[in-house]
Coordinates of C-alpha atoms in Angstrom, one line a residue:
X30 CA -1.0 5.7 115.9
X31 CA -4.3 6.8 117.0
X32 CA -6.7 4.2 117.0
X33 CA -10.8 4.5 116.7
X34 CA -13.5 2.3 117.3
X35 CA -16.2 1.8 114.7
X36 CA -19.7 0.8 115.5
X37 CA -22.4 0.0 113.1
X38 CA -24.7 -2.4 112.3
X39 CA -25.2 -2.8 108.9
X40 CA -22.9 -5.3 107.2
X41 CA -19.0 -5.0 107.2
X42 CA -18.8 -4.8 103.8
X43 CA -21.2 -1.7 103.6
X44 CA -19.8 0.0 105.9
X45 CA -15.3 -0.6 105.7
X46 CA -15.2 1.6 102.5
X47 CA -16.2 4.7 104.4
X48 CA -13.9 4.1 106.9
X49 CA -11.0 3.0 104.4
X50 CA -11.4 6.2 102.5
X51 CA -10.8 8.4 105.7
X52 CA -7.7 6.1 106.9
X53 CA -5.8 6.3 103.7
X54 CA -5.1 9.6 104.0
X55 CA -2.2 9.0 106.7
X56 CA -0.9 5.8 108.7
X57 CA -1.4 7.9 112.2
X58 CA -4.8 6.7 112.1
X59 CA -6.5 3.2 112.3
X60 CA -10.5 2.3 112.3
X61 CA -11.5 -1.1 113.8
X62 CA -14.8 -1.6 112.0
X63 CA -17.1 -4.0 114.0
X64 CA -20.9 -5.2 114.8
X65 CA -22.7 -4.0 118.2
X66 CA -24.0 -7.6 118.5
X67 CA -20.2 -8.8 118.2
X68 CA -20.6 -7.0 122.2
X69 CA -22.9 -8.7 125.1
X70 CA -23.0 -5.7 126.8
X71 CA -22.7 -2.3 127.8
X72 CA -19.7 -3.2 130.5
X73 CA -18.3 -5.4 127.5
X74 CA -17.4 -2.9 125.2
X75 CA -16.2 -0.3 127.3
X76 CA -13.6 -2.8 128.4
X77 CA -12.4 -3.0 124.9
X78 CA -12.6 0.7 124.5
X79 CA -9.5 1.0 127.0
X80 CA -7.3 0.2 123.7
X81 CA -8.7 2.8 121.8
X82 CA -8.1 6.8 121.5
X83 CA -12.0 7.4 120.1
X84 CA -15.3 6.0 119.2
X85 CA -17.4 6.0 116.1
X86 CA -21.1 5.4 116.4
X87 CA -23.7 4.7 114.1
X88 CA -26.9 6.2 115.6
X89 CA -29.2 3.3 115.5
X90 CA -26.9 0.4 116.7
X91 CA -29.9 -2.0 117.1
X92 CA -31.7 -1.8 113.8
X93 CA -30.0 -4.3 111.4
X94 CA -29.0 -7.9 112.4
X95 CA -25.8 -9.4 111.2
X96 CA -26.7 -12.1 108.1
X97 CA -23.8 -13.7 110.1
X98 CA -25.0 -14.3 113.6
X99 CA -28.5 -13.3 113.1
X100 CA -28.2 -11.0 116.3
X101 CA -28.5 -7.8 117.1
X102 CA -27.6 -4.9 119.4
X103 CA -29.7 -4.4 122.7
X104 CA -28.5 -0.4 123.1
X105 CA -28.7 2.5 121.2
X106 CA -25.8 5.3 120.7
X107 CA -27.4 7.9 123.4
X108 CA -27.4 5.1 126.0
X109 CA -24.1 3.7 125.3
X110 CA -22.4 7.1 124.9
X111 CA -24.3 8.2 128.4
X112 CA -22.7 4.9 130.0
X113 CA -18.9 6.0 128.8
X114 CA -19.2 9.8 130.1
X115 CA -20.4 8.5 133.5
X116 CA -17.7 6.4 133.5
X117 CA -15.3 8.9 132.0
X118 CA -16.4 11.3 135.4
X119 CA -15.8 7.9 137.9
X120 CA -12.2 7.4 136.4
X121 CA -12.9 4.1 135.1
X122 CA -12.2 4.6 132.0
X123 CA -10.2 7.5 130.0
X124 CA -11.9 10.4 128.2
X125 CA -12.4 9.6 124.5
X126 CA -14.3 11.6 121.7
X127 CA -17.2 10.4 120.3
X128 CA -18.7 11.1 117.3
X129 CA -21.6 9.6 115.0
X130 CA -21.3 8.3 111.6
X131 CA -24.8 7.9 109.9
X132 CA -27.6 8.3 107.3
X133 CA -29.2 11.3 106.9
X134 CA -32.7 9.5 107.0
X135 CA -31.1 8.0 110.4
X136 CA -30.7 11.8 111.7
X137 CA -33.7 12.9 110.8
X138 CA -35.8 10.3 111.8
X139 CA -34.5 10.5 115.7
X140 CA -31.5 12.2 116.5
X141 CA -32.3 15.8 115.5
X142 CA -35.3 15.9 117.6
X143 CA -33.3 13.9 120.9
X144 CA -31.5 17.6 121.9
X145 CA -31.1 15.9 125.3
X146 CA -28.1 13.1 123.9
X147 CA -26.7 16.2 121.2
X148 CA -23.8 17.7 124.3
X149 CA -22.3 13.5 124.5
X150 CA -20.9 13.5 120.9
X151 CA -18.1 15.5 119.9
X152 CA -19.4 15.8 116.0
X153 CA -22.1 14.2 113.8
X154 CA -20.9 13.2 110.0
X155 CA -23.3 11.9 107.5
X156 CA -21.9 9.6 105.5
X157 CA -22.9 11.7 102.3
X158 CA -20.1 14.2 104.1
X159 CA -17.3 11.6 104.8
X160 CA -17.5 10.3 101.2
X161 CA -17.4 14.1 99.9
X162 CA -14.4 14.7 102.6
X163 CA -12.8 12.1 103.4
X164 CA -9.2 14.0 104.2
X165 CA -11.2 16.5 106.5
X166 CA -12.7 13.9 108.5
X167 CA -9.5 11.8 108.8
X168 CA -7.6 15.0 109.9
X169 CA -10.7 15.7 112.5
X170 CA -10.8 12.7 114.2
X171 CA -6.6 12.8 114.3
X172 CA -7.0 16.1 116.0
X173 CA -10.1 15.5 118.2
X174 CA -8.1 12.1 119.7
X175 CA -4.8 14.3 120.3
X176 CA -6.9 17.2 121.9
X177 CA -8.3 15.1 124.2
X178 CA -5.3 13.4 125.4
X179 CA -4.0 16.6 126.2
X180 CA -6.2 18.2 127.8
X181 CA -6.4 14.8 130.0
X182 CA -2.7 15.3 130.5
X183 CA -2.7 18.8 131.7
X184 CA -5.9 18.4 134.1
X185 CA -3.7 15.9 135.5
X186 CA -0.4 17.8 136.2
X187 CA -1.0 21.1 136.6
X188 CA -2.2 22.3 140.5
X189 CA -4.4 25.2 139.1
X190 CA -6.6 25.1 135.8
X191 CA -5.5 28.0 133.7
X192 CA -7.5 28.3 130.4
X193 CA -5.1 30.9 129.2
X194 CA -2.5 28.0 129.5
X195 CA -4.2 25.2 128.0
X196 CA -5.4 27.2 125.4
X197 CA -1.5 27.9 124.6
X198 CA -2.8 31.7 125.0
X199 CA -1.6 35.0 125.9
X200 CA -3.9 35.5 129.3
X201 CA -5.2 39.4 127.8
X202 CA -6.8 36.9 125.0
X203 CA -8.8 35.0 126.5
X204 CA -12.0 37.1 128.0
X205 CA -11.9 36.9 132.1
X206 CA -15.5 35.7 131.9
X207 CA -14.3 32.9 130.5
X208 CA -11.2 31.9 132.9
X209 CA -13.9 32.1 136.0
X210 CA -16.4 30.0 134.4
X211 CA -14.0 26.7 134.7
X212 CA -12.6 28.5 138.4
X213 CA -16.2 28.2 139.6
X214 CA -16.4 24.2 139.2
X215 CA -14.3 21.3 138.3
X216 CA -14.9 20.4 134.2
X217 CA -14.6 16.9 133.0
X218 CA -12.2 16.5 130.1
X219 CA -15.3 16.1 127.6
X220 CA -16.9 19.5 129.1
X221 CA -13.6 21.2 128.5
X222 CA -13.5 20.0 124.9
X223 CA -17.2 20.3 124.1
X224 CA -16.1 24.2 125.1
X225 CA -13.3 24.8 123.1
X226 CA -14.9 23.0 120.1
X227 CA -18.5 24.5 120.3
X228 CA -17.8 28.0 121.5
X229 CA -13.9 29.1 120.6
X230 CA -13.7 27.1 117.5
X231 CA -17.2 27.8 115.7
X232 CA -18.6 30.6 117.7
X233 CA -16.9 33.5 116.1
X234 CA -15.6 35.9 119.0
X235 CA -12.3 35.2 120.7
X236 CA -11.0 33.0 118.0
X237 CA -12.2 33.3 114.0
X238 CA -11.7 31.5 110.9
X239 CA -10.1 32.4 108.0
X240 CA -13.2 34.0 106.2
X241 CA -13.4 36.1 108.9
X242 CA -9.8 37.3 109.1
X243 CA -9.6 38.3 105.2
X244 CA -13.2 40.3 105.7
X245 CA -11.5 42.3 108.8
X246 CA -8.5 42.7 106.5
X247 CA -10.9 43.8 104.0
X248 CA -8.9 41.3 101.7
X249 CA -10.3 39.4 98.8
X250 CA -8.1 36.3 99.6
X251 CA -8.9 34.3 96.7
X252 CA -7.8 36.9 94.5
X253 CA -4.8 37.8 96.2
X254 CA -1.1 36.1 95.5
X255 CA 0.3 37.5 98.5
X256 CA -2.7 36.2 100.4
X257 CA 0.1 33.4 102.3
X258 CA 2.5 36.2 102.8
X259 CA 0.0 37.9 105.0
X260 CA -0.7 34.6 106.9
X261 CA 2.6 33.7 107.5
X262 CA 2.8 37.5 109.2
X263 CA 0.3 36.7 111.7
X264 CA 2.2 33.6 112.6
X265 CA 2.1 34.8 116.0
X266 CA -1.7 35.0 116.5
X267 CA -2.6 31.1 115.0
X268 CA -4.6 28.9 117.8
X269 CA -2.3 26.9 119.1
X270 CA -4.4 24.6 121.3
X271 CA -6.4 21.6 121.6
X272 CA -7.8 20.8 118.1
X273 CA -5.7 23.9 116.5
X274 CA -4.6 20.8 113.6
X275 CA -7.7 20.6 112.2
X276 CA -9.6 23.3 112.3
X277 CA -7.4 26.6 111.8
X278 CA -7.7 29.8 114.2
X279 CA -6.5 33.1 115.1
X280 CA -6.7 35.1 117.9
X281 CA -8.9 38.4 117.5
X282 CA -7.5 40.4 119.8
X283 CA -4.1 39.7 118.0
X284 CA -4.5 39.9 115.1
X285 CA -7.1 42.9 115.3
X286 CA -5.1 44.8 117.9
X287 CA -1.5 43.6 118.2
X288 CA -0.6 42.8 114.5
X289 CA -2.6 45.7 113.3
X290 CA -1.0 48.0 115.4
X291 CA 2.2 47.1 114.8
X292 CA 1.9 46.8 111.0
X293 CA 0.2 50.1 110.9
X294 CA 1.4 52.1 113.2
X295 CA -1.9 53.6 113.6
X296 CA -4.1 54.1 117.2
X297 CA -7.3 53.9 114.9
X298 CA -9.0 50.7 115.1
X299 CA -8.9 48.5 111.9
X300 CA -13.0 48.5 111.5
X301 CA -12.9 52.3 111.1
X302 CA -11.7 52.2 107.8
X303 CA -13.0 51.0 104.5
X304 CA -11.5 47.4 103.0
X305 CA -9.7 50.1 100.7
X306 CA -8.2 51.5 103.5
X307 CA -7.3 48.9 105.4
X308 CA -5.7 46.9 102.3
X309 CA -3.8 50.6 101.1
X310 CA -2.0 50.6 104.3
X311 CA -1.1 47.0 104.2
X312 CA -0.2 47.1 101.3
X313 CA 2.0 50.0 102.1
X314 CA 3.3 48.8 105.1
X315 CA 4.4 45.6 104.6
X316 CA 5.1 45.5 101.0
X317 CA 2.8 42.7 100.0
X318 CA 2.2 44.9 96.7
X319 CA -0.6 41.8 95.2
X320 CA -3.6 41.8 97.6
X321 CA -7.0 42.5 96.3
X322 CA -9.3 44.0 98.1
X323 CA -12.4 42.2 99.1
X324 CA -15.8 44.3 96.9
X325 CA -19.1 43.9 99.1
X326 CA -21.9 41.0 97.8
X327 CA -24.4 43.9 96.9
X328 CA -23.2 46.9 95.4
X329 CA -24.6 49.2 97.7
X330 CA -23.4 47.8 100.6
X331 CA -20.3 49.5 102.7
X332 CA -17.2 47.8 103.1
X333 CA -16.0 48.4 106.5
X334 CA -16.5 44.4 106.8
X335 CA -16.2 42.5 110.3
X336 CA -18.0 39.9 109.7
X337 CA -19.2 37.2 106.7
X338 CA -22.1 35.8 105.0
X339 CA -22.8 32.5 106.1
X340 CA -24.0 31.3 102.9
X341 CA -21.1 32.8 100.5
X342 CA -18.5 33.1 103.5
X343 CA -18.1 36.4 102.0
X344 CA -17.1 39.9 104.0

């Protein structure tokens, strides 16, 4: 079981049912809700953190007394989040992510304009977007805890740091630039993760989402039956690495290269052609007779797609 920490100071019984709703989803994960104040320090509650695979914080820990003990918090999330990384980087305690539950006035008010505490948390959710989502979240923080246990685990066993490796990645996949930016110093576990999750995961380049693989398909994939058929083809290409559960990848070069080339049999690269094209000769080649192909947000726009619309998340 993978268990989280919940910090907040508004009352318990505001604040359980968020945490209920994520935790229902599964019995791998367990949220221990408590009050800042219930800490007398800093030193306090990282001790208890050391049964624990992850932290939730509200942003503004010292705000709301308890009715209970009339007390409140003397630290805030940045500061307390600041103390556990430096203690993460003395070995005194063992990497954790940690992410924010709050308001949205909360965020607005203070932490979107604090860009110096933003790299310390792993993810921000408002609460709006946990009650919306709760199965998204709960599968989140499940992967976020596991991710960082393993990339704890391999830091500590293997001799040489190989991204390709951790990344469960063929080395021609992941750009060289890449490899020698964690050869040129040694990365804390929360460095390595705040990588991976900030620029693999939602920077589109090496890795990309599914959006992006049914536009470079040139497939509508709503519309097509045999949209599964083609993801179960590309099998081979899925990220595989730390936080792969929750937030589903594919490899570029694979599937843009590799898969193409093979399926196709053609040199030509896949973004010459039209979605037409590309979708004819899929089609074609692997039998998947119902796949639609993807028709462009303005009629006068080509459809030799590569990339989405943020808004839509169409080709």
């Amino acid at each position: 079981m993978i268990k989280y920490l919940y910090l907040d100071d508004e009352e318990t019984t505001t604040i359980k049912p968020y945490s209920d709703m994520v935790v229902e989803h599964s019995k791998e994960l367990h949220i221990d809700v408590e009050h800042p104040a219930a800490f007398k320090n800093n030193s306090a509650l990282i001790n208890r953190l050391k049964g624990y695979q992850g932290l939730i914080l509200d942003w503004r820990l010292d705000e709301i007394s308890s009715k209970t003990d009339k007390k409140k918090a003397d630290f805030r999330a940045a500061t307390l989040a600041q103390e556990i990384r430096t203690r993460e980087t003395e070995k005194k305690i063992h990497p954790l992510p940690i992410v924010i539950w709050s308001q949205e006035s909360k965020l607005q008010r203070s932490y979107q304009g604090d860009f110096t505490s933003h790299d310390l948390f792993n993810f921000v959710y408002k609460k709006d977007e946990i009650v919306d989502n709760p199965d998204i979240v709960h599968d989140q923080l499940l992967s976020l805890a596991l991710g960082y246990k393993y990339i704890d685990k391999f830091k500590s066993t293997k001799k040489k740091f190989n991204l390709s490796d951790l990344l469960k990645a063929k080395d021609s996949y992941v750009d060289i630039r890449v490899q020698e930016y964690f050869n040129s110093t040694a990365r804390t576990v929360h460095e390595i993760a705040r990588f991976i999750i900030q620029d693999l995961l939602y920077r589109p380049g090496l890795l990309i989402d599914k959006h992006r693989l049914a536009s470079r398909l040139g497939i509508d994939k709503d519309a097509s039956k045999d949209w599964k058929k083609i993801l179960d083809s590309i099998e081979d290409y899925k990220y595989l690495g730390p936080f792969g559960e929750a937030w589903e990848r594919w490899w570029a070069f694979g599937v843009e290269k590799e898969w193409w080339l093979h399926t196709s049999g053609q040199d030509s690269p896949i973004s010459l052609l039209n979605a037409k094209e590309r979708v004819e000769i899929i089609k074609k080649k692997t039998g998947f007779r119902n796949l639609m192909v993807a028709e462009p947000i303005y009629p006068k726009y080509h459809t030799r797609f590569y990339t989405i619309c943020e808004y839509t998340k169409k080709p």
